[in-house]
Amino acid sequence: MTDPLTGSSTASADTPVDASDRTLPRLVRQTLPLALDVAVEVAKNNGVCIRPIELRRLDTHTGMTEPFDLPCGATQEAKCPPCAKRNRQLRMAQCREGWHLEAEPVAEPNPSTEEQRWLIEFRADVQAKRDQADRDGEDTGDWDEAIAGIDAEINAAGMRGNVLGGRTAPKRSRSTRRRQDAPDLPKRARTDTTLGRTFTGSDGRVYRPSLFVTLTLPSYGKIRAGQGVPVDPTSYDYARAARDALHFSKLVDRFVQNLRRVAGYDVQYFATVEPQKRLAPHLHMAIRGTLPRAEIKAIAAATYHQVWWPSVDEVRFDGDHLPVWAARDELAEPNSDGQAGDYLDPATGELLPTWDEALDKLDQDDEAEPLHVLRFGDQVDVQGIVAGSPDAHKRIGYLTKYLTKSLGETLDPDDIGYHARRDHAARMVEALRYEPCSPTCANWLRYGVQPKGAKAGMVPGRCRSKAVPQQGSQARTPRLRRSSGPGLAQVVEQDPARTQAGSPGLGARCARPA
């Protein structure tokens, strides 16, 4: 059959077109699928990795080499759907088998090797010589450096921890006295087990149920139902929402610590963090064993985390008035902070306090208050789950549904309330822009404090952390970045120009909160 417009022959649906025919019109050629795309589609349909890693195997006896491929092992569907699916199935199997264990898992350490024992003996000899040099009043710097190297070799040889049995570096801590506005928690005697209680039914069957717990953050303002945007953006507490998201992982750690104290056994769990529509993270946790619902809610209500960081109430440097970097004298004694220079006030030349100096000042102030205090909200959902039930399978799928999703989900302009959600995300981005996310965050310079391990080139608003959007991206469309593990709901941004071209958007560069 001949096309009346082009004069070229066309094929029916059952007759393939010869793609090697260079006389085919461009429009017809564009309708033909690419061979590589078809190969990728076939690989996906058959569960074969589409991004294999090519390696070569060398036979040391014959000298012959043999190429072979290894699966890429990607965990995201956007990169490799077959590998992502396998990883998700593995996580589901791990959750299913570990959630309702009937017997205590056994994990005995392997016996030590001759090399490991020799390293420990050598470490003891060097430590004895170091201690003798210290008693004689000699410099022990070289001995300490040698011991640090041996400790690294001990870990590299397959041994955990250190021979001192604790922390080798001092830990900065404040008073552990509980806040007066936090309820006290009961504490049970600890038993050496990870299994929960059992219950016997009327038919004599023994059950060992477990829990599925959902925890959320408190309200920051009234939200429109189904849209996740504030009714009144001017009264919505974006600053608190941003700080809660940055430090959410620490609050989860505190909850697990309190849970184990109250439960009286070594509670094991499988958890995931996902963002709500309002961009606040919330936690889903599968807990082995069971506790009364009232106790779980009491633990959540009594859990808090205090952020003991320098104050950020006063902005000292902004715009073009920013601290300047000055290198330290190379002949001077090296400082314990390891910095090669310091930041100065550009007007007075005054040295900004280092991170350790700022914390020392905070420790010496008996009336100091934490920068921020995190707490869970009132909404706590606790469900009892029995092994093998349909509800257990449903919850496992819910826990793992985000493991293979792409990190970014762009807002769809066709969605209801798109403009309101876009503006809400943009306001959250602005709240995060100059919020310090960790001790090493460049945003500390804005408030007159040198970041931990400061180095040249640090600029407030350009922190490389995943939690802090970079400066100069106000015109981009916000999108939501989902996190599959304990962390935070991250707001990043997408370049609309690249989105129209079908390319992935440019996300703000940032890191997991400390």
Coordinates of C-alpha atoms in Angstrom, one line a residue:
M1 CA 0.0 0.0 0.0
T2 CA 1.3 3.5 -0.9
D3 CA 1.0 6.6 1.2
P4 CA -0.8 9.3 -1.0
L5 CA 1.1 12.1 0.7
T6 CA 4.6 10.8 0.7
G7 CA 4.5 8.3 -2.2
S8 CA 6.2 5.7 0.0
S9 CA 5.0 2.3 0.7
T10 CA 3.4 1.7 4.1
A11 CA 2.9 -1.6 5.9
S12 CA -0.2 -2.9 7.6
A13 CA -0.3 -3.8 11.2
D14 CA 0.6 -7.4 10.4
T15 CA 3.5 -6.5 8.0
P16 CA 6.7 -5.3 9.7
V17 CA 8.5 -2.3 8.2
D18 CA 12.1 -2.6 7.1
A19 CA 13.9 -0.2 9.4
S20 CA 17.0 -0.4 7.2
D21 CA 15.2 1.3 4.4
R22 CA 16.7 4.8 4.3
T23 CA 13.9 6.0 2.0
L24 CA 11.3 5.8 4.8
P25 CA 9.9 9.2 5.9
R26 CA 11.1 10.6 9.2
L27 CA 7.6 10.4 10.7
V28 CA 7.4 6.7 9.9
R29 CA 10.9 6.0 11.3
Q30 CA 10.0 7.7 14.6
T31 CA 7.2 5.3 15.1
L32 CA 9.5 2.3 15.0
P33 CA 10.7 1.1 18.4
L34 CA 14.4 1.2 19.2
A35 CA 16.1 -2.3 19.4
L36 CA 17.7 -1.3 22.7
D37 CA 14.4 -0.3 24.2
V38 CA 12.8 -3.6 23.2
A39 CA 15.8 -5.5 24.7
V40 CA 15.3 -3.6 28.0
E41 CA 11.6 -4.4 27.9
V42 CA 12.3 -8.1 27.4
A43 CA 14.8 -8.1 30.2
K44 CA 12.3 -6.5 32.6
N45 CA 9.6 -9.0 31.6
N46 CA 12.0 -11.8 32.4
G47 CA 13.4 -10.4 35.6
V48 CA 16.9 -9.8 34.2
C49 CA 19.0 -6.8 35.4
I50 CA 19.0 -4.0 32.8
R51 CA 22.2 -2.3 34.1
P52 CA 24.6 -5.3 34.7
I53 CA 28.1 -4.7 35.9
E54 CA 30.7 -6.3 33.5
L55 CA 33.6 -8.0 35.1
R56 CA 36.4 -10.3 34.1
R57 CA 37.6 -13.5 35.8
L58 CA 41.3 -14.3 35.5
D59 CA 42.5 -17.9 35.8
T60 CA 45.9 -17.6 37.5
H61 CA 47.0 -21.0 36.3
T62 CA 46.2 -20.7 32.5
G63 CA 46.2 -16.9 32.2
M64 CA 42.9 -17.0 30.4
T65 CA 40.2 -14.4 31.1
E66 CA 36.4 -14.9 31.0
P67 CA 33.9 -12.0 31.0
F68 CA 30.8 -12.3 33.2
D69 CA 28.0 -9.9 34.4
L70 CA 26.8 -9.2 37.9
P71 CA 23.3 -7.7 38.7
C72 CA 23.6 -4.0 39.6
G73 CA 21.6 -4.5 42.8
A74 CA 19.7 -1.2 42.5
T75 CA 16.9 -0.7 45.0
Q76 CA 14.9 1.9 42.9
E77 CA 12.5 1.0 40.1
A78 CA 13.6 4.1 38.2
K79 CA 17.1 2.6 37.8
C80 CA 16.5 -1.2 37.5
P81 CA 13.0 -2.6 38.1
P82 CA 14.1 -6.3 38.2
C83 CA 16.8 -5.7 40.8
A84 CA 14.5 -3.3 42.8
K85 CA 11.8 -6.0 42.8
R86 CA 14.2 -8.6 44.1
N87 CA 15.5 -6.4 46.8
R88 CA 11.9 -5.6 47.9
Q89 CA 11.0 -9.3 48.0
L90 CA 14.1 -9.9 50.1
R91 CA 13.1 -7.2 52.6
M92 CA 9.6 -8.5 52.7
A93 CA 10.9 -12.0 53.5
Q94 CA 13.2 -10.7 56.2
C95 CA 10.3 -8.8 57.8
R96 CA 8.0 -11.7 57.6
E97 CA 10.4 -14.2 59.1
G98 CA 11.7 -11.9 61.8
W99 CA 8.5 -10.3 62.9
H100 CA 6.9 -13.3 64.5
L101 CA 9.9 -15.5 65.6
E102 CA 9.0 -18.5 67.8
A103 CA 12.6 -19.2 68.9
E104 CA 15.5 -17.0 69.9
P105 CA 17.9 -16.2 67.0
V106 CA 21.4 -17.5 67.6
A107 CA 24.4 -15.4 66.6
E108 CA 27.5 -16.7 68.3
P109 CA 30.8 -14.9 67.5
N110 CA 33.3 -16.9 65.4
P111 CA 36.4 -18.2 67.2
S112 CA 39.4 -15.9 67.0
T113 CA 42.2 -16.6 64.5
E114 CA 45.9 -16.7 65.2
E115 CA 46.4 -13.4 63.5
Q116 CA 43.7 -11.7 65.6
R117 CA 45.3 -13.0 68.8
W118 CA 48.7 -11.8 67.7
L119 CA 47.3 -8.3 67.0
I120 CA 45.8 -8.1 70.5
E121 CA 49.1 -9.2 72.1
F122 CA 51.1 -6.7 70.0
R123 CA 48.6 -4.0 71.0
A124 CA 49.1 -4.8 74.7
D125 CA 52.9 -4.6 74.3
V126 CA 52.7 -1.2 72.6
Q127 CA 50.3 0.1 75.3
A128 CA 52.7 -1.0 78.0
K129 CA 55.5 0.9 76.4
R130 CA 53.3 4.0 76.0
D131 CA 52.3 3.9 79.6
Q132 CA 56.0 3.6 80.7
A133 CA 56.9 6.6 78.6
D134 CA 54.1 8.6 80.2
R135 CA 55.3 7.7 83.7
D136 CA 58.8 8.8 82.7
G137 CA 57.5 12.2 81.6
E138 CA 58.2 11.6 77.9
D139 CA 56.1 12.7 74.9
T140 CA 53.6 9.9 74.1
G141 CA 52.4 11.4 70.8
D142 CA 54.1 8.8 68.6
W143 CA 53.0 6.0 70.8
D144 CA 49.3 7.2 70.6
E145 CA 49.6 7.4 66.8
A146 CA 50.9 3.9 66.7
I147 CA 48.2 2.6 68.9
A148 CA 45.5 4.3 66.8
G149 CA 47.0 2.5 63.7
I150 CA 46.9 -0.9 65.5
D151 CA 43.3 -0.3 66.6
A152 CA 42.4 0.3 62.9
E153 CA 44.2 -3.0 62.0
I154 CA 42.3 -4.8 64.7
N155 CA 39.0 -3.8 63.2
A156 CA 40.2 -4.5 59.6
A157 CA 41.1 -8.0 60.8
G158 CA 37.5 -8.7 61.6
M159 CA 37.2 -7.8 65.3
R160 CA 34.5 -5.4 66.5
G161 CA 34.9 -2.6 69.0
N162 CA 38.2 -1.9 70.8
V163 CA 40.3 -3.5 73.6
L164 CA 39.3 -0.8 76.1
G165 CA 35.7 -2.0 76.0
G166 CA 34.1 1.5 75.6
R167 CA 34.3 4.8 74.0
T168 CA 37.8 5.9 73.1
A169 CA 36.8 9.6 72.7
P170 CA 35.1 11.7 75.3
K171 CA 31.4 12.3 74.8
R172 CA 29.9 15.7 75.4
S173 CA 26.7 15.3 77.5
R174 CA 24.4 17.5 79.6
S175 CA 22.2 16.6 82.5
T176 CA 20.1 13.5 82.0
R177 CA 17.4 14.7 84.4
R178 CA 14.0 14.4 82.7
R179 CA 12.1 17.5 81.8
Q180 CA 9.4 18.5 84.3
D181 CA 6.8 18.6 81.5
A182 CA 7.4 15.0 80.4
P183 CA 5.6 12.2 82.3
D184 CA 7.7 9.5 84.0
L185 CA 7.9 6.0 82.6
P186 CA 7.8 2.7 84.4
K187 CA 10.9 0.5 84.1
R188 CA 10.9 -3.3 84.2
A189 CA 13.7 -5.6 85.0
R190 CA 15.5 -6.5 81.7
T191 CA 15.4 -10.1 80.5
D192 CA 17.9 -11.4 77.9
T193 CA 15.5 -12.2 75.1
T194 CA 14.0 -10.7 72.0
L195 CA 10.8 -12.6 72.0
G196 CA 7.4 -11.3 73.2
R197 CA 4.8 -12.8 75.4
T198 CA 2.6 -15.8 74.5
F199 CA -1.2 -16.2 75.0
T200 CA -3.2 -19.4 75.1
G201 CA -6.7 -19.3 73.5
S202 CA -9.8 -21.2 74.7
D203 CA -9.0 -24.0 72.3
G204 CA -5.5 -24.5 73.8
R205 CA -3.7 -22.9 70.8
V206 CA -0.7 -20.7 71.8
Y207 CA -0.4 -17.3 70.1
R208 CA 2.6 -14.9 70.1
P209 CA 1.1 -11.7 68.6
S210 CA 3.1 -8.7 67.6
L211 CA 2.4 -5.0 67.1
F212 CA 2.1 -2.5 64.2
V213 CA 2.6 1.0 65.5
T214 CA 2.2 4.3 63.7
L215 CA 3.5 7.5 65.2
T216 CA 3.1 11.1 63.9
L217 CA 4.4 14.5 64.7
P218 CA 2.2 17.2 66.3
S219 CA 0.1 19.7 64.5
Y220 CA 1.6 22.9 63.2
G221 CA -1.7 24.5 62.2
K222 CA -5.1 23.5 60.8
I223 CA -4.9 21.5 57.6
R224 CA -7.3 21.2 54.7
A225 CA -8.7 17.7 54.7
G226 CA -7.4 15.5 51.8
Q227 CA -5.0 18.2 50.5
G228 CA -2.3 18.5 53.2
V229 CA -2.1 22.3 53.0
P230 CA -2.6 24.7 55.8
V231 CA -5.9 26.6 56.0
D232 CA -4.0 29.7 57.1
P233 CA -0.4 29.7 55.9
T234 CA 0.5 32.8 57.9
S235 CA -0.3 31.0 61.2
Y236 CA 1.3 27.7 60.2
D237 CA 4.5 27.0 62.2
Y238 CA 6.9 26.3 59.4
A239 CA 10.0 26.8 61.5
R240 CA 8.9 24.1 64.0
A241 CA 7.9 21.8 61.2
A242 CA 11.3 22.1 59.5
R243 CA 13.2 21.4 62.7
D244 CA 11.0 18.5 63.6
A245 CA 11.7 17.0 60.2
L246 CA 15.5 17.5 60.5
H247 CA 15.8 15.8 63.8
F248 CA 13.0 13.2 63.5
S249 CA 15.5 10.3 63.4
K250 CA 16.8 11.2 66.9
L251 CA 13.2 11.2 68.2
V252 CA 12.7 7.7 66.8
D253 CA 15.9 6.5 68.5
R254 CA 14.6 7.9 71.8
F255 CA 11.3 6.1 71.4
V256 CA 13.1 2.8 70.8
Q257 CA 15.2 3.3 73.9
N258 CA 12.2 4.1 76.1
L259 CA 10.3 1.2 74.6
R260 CA 13.0 -1.3 75.6
R261 CA 13.2 0.1 79.1
V262 CA 9.5 -0.3 79.6
A263 CA 9.1 -3.6 77.8
G264 CA 11.9 -5.3 79.8
Y265 CA 13.3 -7.2 76.8
D266 CA 15.4 -6.4 73.8
V267 CA 12.6 -5.2 71.5
Q268 CA 13.3 -5.8 67.8
Y269 CA 11.5 -3.9 65.0
F270 CA 11.3 -3.2 61.3
A271 CA 10.4 0.4 60.5
T272 CA 9.9 2.8 57.7
V273 CA 9.4 6.6 57.6
E274 CA 7.2 8.2 55.0
P275 CA 6.0 11.7 54.5
Q276 CA 2.4 12.8 55.0
K277 CA 0.7 15.2 52.5
R278 CA 1.5 18.1 54.9
L279 CA 5.2 17.1 54.3
A280 CA 5.7 16.0 57.9
P281 CA 7.4 12.5 58.4
H282 CA 5.6 9.8 60.3
L283 CA 6.8 6.4 61.4
H284 CA 5.4 2.9 60.7
M285 CA 7.0 0.2 62.9
A286 CA 6.5 -3.6 63.1
I287 CA 7.5 -4.6 66.6
R288 CA 8.2 -8.2 67.6
G289 CA 6.2 -9.0 70.7
T290 CA 3.3 -7.1 72.3
L291 CA 2.6 -4.5 75.0
P292 CA -0.7 -3.0 76.2
R293 CA -1.9 -0.2 73.9
A294 CA -2.0 2.2 76.8
E295 CA 1.7 1.6 77.5
I296 CA 2.7 2.3 73.9
K297 CA 0.7 5.6 74.0
A298 CA 2.3 6.5 77.3
I299 CA 5.8 5.8 75.9
A300 CA 5.1 8.0 72.9
A301 CA 3.8 10.8 75.1
A302 CA 6.8 10.6 77.4
T303 CA 9.4 10.5 74.5
Y304 CA 11.2 13.7 73.6
H305 CA 14.5 14.8 72.2
Q306 CA 16.4 18.0 73.1
V307 CA 18.7 19.6 70.5
W308 CA 21.5 21.2 72.5
W309 CA 22.9 23.5 69.8
P310 CA 23.9 27.2 69.9
S311 CA 21.0 29.7 69.5
V312 CA 19.9 30.8 66.0
D313 CA 17.7 33.6 67.2
E314 CA 20.0 36.3 66.0
V315 CA 21.2 36.6 62.3
R316 CA 24.7 38.1 62.4
F317 CA 25.7 37.7 58.8
D318 CA 23.6 37.9 55.7
G319 CA 23.7 38.9 52.0
D320 CA 27.1 40.3 51.0
H321 CA 28.1 40.7 54.7
L322 CA 29.5 37.2 55.3
P323 CA 32.4 35.8 57.3
V324 CA 35.8 35.6 55.5
W325 CA 38.2 32.7 55.6
A326 CA 41.7 33.1 57.0
A327 CA 44.3 30.3 56.9
R328 CA 46.1 29.4 60.1
D329 CA 49.8 29.7 60.4
E330 CA 51.4 26.5 59.0
L331 CA 54.2 26.7 61.6
A332 CA 51.8 26.9 64.6
E333 CA 50.8 23.9 66.6
P334 CA 48.0 21.9 65.0
N335 CA 44.7 22.4 66.7
S336 CA 42.6 19.5 67.9
D337 CA 39.7 20.5 65.7
G338 CA 41.7 19.8 62.6
Q339 CA 40.8 23.0 60.8
A340 CA 43.2 24.6 58.4
G341 CA 41.9 28.1 59.1
D342 CA 39.1 30.1 60.7
Y343 CA 36.3 32.4 59.7
L344 CA 36.5 36.1 60.8
D345 CA 34.0 38.9 61.1
P346 CA 34.6 40.9 57.9
A347 CA 34.1 44.2 59.8
T348 CA 36.1 43.7 63.0
G349 CA 38.4 40.9 62.1
E350 CA 37.2 39.0 65.2
L351 CA 37.5 35.2 65.1
L352 CA 34.2 33.4 65.2
P353 CA 33.9 30.8 67.9
T354 CA 34.5 27.3 66.8
W355 CA 31.9 24.6 67.2
D356 CA 33.5 23.2 70.3
E357 CA 33.9 26.7 71.8
A358 CA 30.2 27.4 71.2
L359 CA 29.2 24.2 72.9
D360 CA 31.6 24.8 75.8
K361 CA 29.9 28.2 76.3
L362 CA 26.5 26.5 76.2
D363 CA 27.6 23.9 78.8
Q364 CA 28.8 26.6 81.2
D365 CA 25.4 28.4 81.2
D366 CA 23.3 26.7 83.9
E367 CA 20.2 28.6 82.6
A368 CA 20.6 27.6 78.9
E369 CA 17.7 26.1 77.1
P370 CA 17.9 23.6 74.2
L371 CA 17.6 25.0 70.7
H372 CA 14.6 22.7 70.0
V373 CA 12.6 20.0 71.7
L374 CA 10.9 17.4 69.6
R375 CA 7.8 15.4 70.6
F376 CA 5.3 13.0 68.9
G377 CA 1.8 14.1 68.3
D378 CA -1.3 12.8 70.0
Q379 CA -2.2 10.5 67.1
V380 CA -0.8 7.0 68.0
D381 CA -2.2 4.0 66.3
V382 CA -1.4 0.5 67.8
Q383 CA -2.6 -2.7 66.1
G384 CA -2.1 -6.3 67.3
I385 CA -1.0 -8.6 64.5
V386 CA -1.0 -12.4 64.5
A387 CA 1.6 -14.3 62.4
G388 CA 0.3 -15.7 59.1
S389 CA -2.9 -13.6 59.0
P390 CA -4.0 -11.6 56.0
D391 CA -3.5 -8.4 58.0
A392 CA 0.2 -9.3 58.7
H393 CA 0.8 -9.7 54.9
K394 CA -0.9 -6.4 54.2
R395 CA 1.2 -4.6 56.8
I396 CA 4.4 -6.0 55.4
G397 CA 3.5 -4.8 52.0
Y398 CA 2.7 -1.4 53.5
L399 CA 6.1 -1.2 55.2
T400 CA 8.0 -2.1 52.0
K401 CA 6.0 -0.2 49.4
Y402 CA 8.4 2.7 49.3
L403 CA 11.6 0.7 49.1
T404 CA 11.6 0.7 45.3
K405 CA 10.0 4.1 44.7
S406 CA 11.9 6.9 43.1
L407 CA 13.3 9.4 45.6
G408 CA 11.4 12.3 44.0
E409 CA 7.7 12.6 43.1
T410 CA 6.9 15.7 41.2
L411 CA 3.7 17.5 42.0
D412 CA 1.2 17.0 39.1
P413 CA -0.3 20.2 37.8
D414 CA -3.5 18.4 37.1
D415 CA -4.0 17.4 40.8
I416 CA -6.7 19.1 42.8
G417 CA -5.1 21.8 44.9
Y418 CA -1.8 21.7 42.9
H419 CA -1.1 25.4 43.4
A420 CA -1.8 25.3 47.1
R421 CA 0.5 22.2 47.6
R422 CA 3.2 23.9 45.5
D423 CA 3.1 27.0 47.6
H424 CA 3.1 25.0 50.8
A425 CA 6.2 23.0 49.7
A426 CA 7.9 26.3 48.7
R427 CA 7.3 27.7 52.1
M428 CA 8.8 24.6 53.7
V429 CA 11.8 24.9 51.4
E430 CA 12.3 28.5 52.6
A431 CA 12.0 27.4 56.2
L432 CA 14.7 24.8 55.6
R433 CA 17.0 27.1 53.6
Y434 CA 18.9 28.7 56.5
E435 CA 18.1 26.1 59.2
P436 CA 21.3 24.3 60.4
C437 CA 20.9 20.6 59.8
S438 CA 24.0 19.3 61.5
P439 CA 27.1 20.5 63.3
T440 CA 29.0 20.6 60.0
C441 CA 26.3 22.7 58.2
A442 CA 27.5 25.9 56.5
N443 CA 24.4 27.7 57.8
W444 CA 26.0 28.2 61.2
L445 CA 28.1 31.0 59.7
R446 CA 24.9 33.0 59.4
Y447 CA 24.6 33.0 63.2
G448 CA 28.2 33.7 64.0
V449 CA 29.4 30.2 64.7
Q450 CA 32.0 28.2 62.8
P451 CA 30.7 24.8 61.7
K452 CA 32.4 21.7 63.0
G453 CA 35.5 21.0 60.8
A454 CA 35.0 24.3 59.0
K455 CA 36.8 24.7 55.7
A456 CA 37.2 27.4 53.0
G457 CA 34.4 28.1 50.6
M458 CA 31.5 27.5 53.0
V459 CA 28.5 29.8 52.3
P460 CA 25.2 30.0 54.3
G461 CA 22.3 28.8 52.2
R462 CA 24.6 26.4 50.2
C463 CA 24.9 23.5 52.6
R464 CA 25.4 20.2 50.7
S465 CA 23.0 18.5 53.1
K466 CA 19.9 16.8 51.7
A467 CA 17.9 18.6 54.3
V468 CA 18.8 22.1 53.3
P469 CA 17.7 23.5 49.9
Q470 CA 20.5 25.5 48.1
Q471 CA 20.3 29.2 47.5
G472 CA 19.1 30.5 44.2
S473 CA 16.4 27.9 43.5
Q474 CA 13.2 29.9 44.3
A475 CA 11.9 29.6 40.7
R476 CA 11.9 25.8 40.7
T477 CA 8.9 23.7 41.3
P478 CA 9.0 21.9 44.7
R479 CA 8.7 18.2 44.8
L480 CA 8.6 15.6 47.6
R481 CA 11.5 13.3 48.3
R482 CA 10.5 10.1 50.0
S483 CA 12.7 8.3 52.5
S484 CA 12.4 4.6 53.1
G485 CA 14.2 4.4 56.4
P486 CA 14.4 6.4 59.6
G487 CA 15.1 9.9 58.5
L488 CA 13.0 12.8 57.3
A489 CA 10.5 13.9 54.7
Q490 CA 12.7 15.9 52.5
V491 CA 11.5 18.8 50.3
V492 CA 13.6 19.3 47.2
E493 CA 13.1 21.2 44.0
Q494 CA 12.6 20.4 40.3
D495 CA 13.6 22.5 37.3
P496 CA 10.5 22.9 35.1
A497 CA 12.6 23.2 32.0
R498 CA 14.1 19.8 32.5
T499 CA 10.8 18.3 33.5
Q500 CA 9.3 19.4 30.2
A501 CA 12.1 17.6 28.4
G502 CA 11.4 14.4 30.3
S503 CA 14.6 14.5 32.3
P504 CA 14.8 14.0 36.0
G505 CA 14.6 17.3 38.0
L506 CA 17.4 19.0 39.8
G507 CA 17.1 18.3 43.5
A508 CA 18.6 20.3 46.3
R509 CA 21.7 18.6 47.6
C510 CA 21.5 17.7 51.2
A511 CA 22.2 14.9 53.8
R512 CA 20.5 12.9 56.5
P513 CA 20.2 14.8 59.7
A514 CA 22.6 14.1 62.5

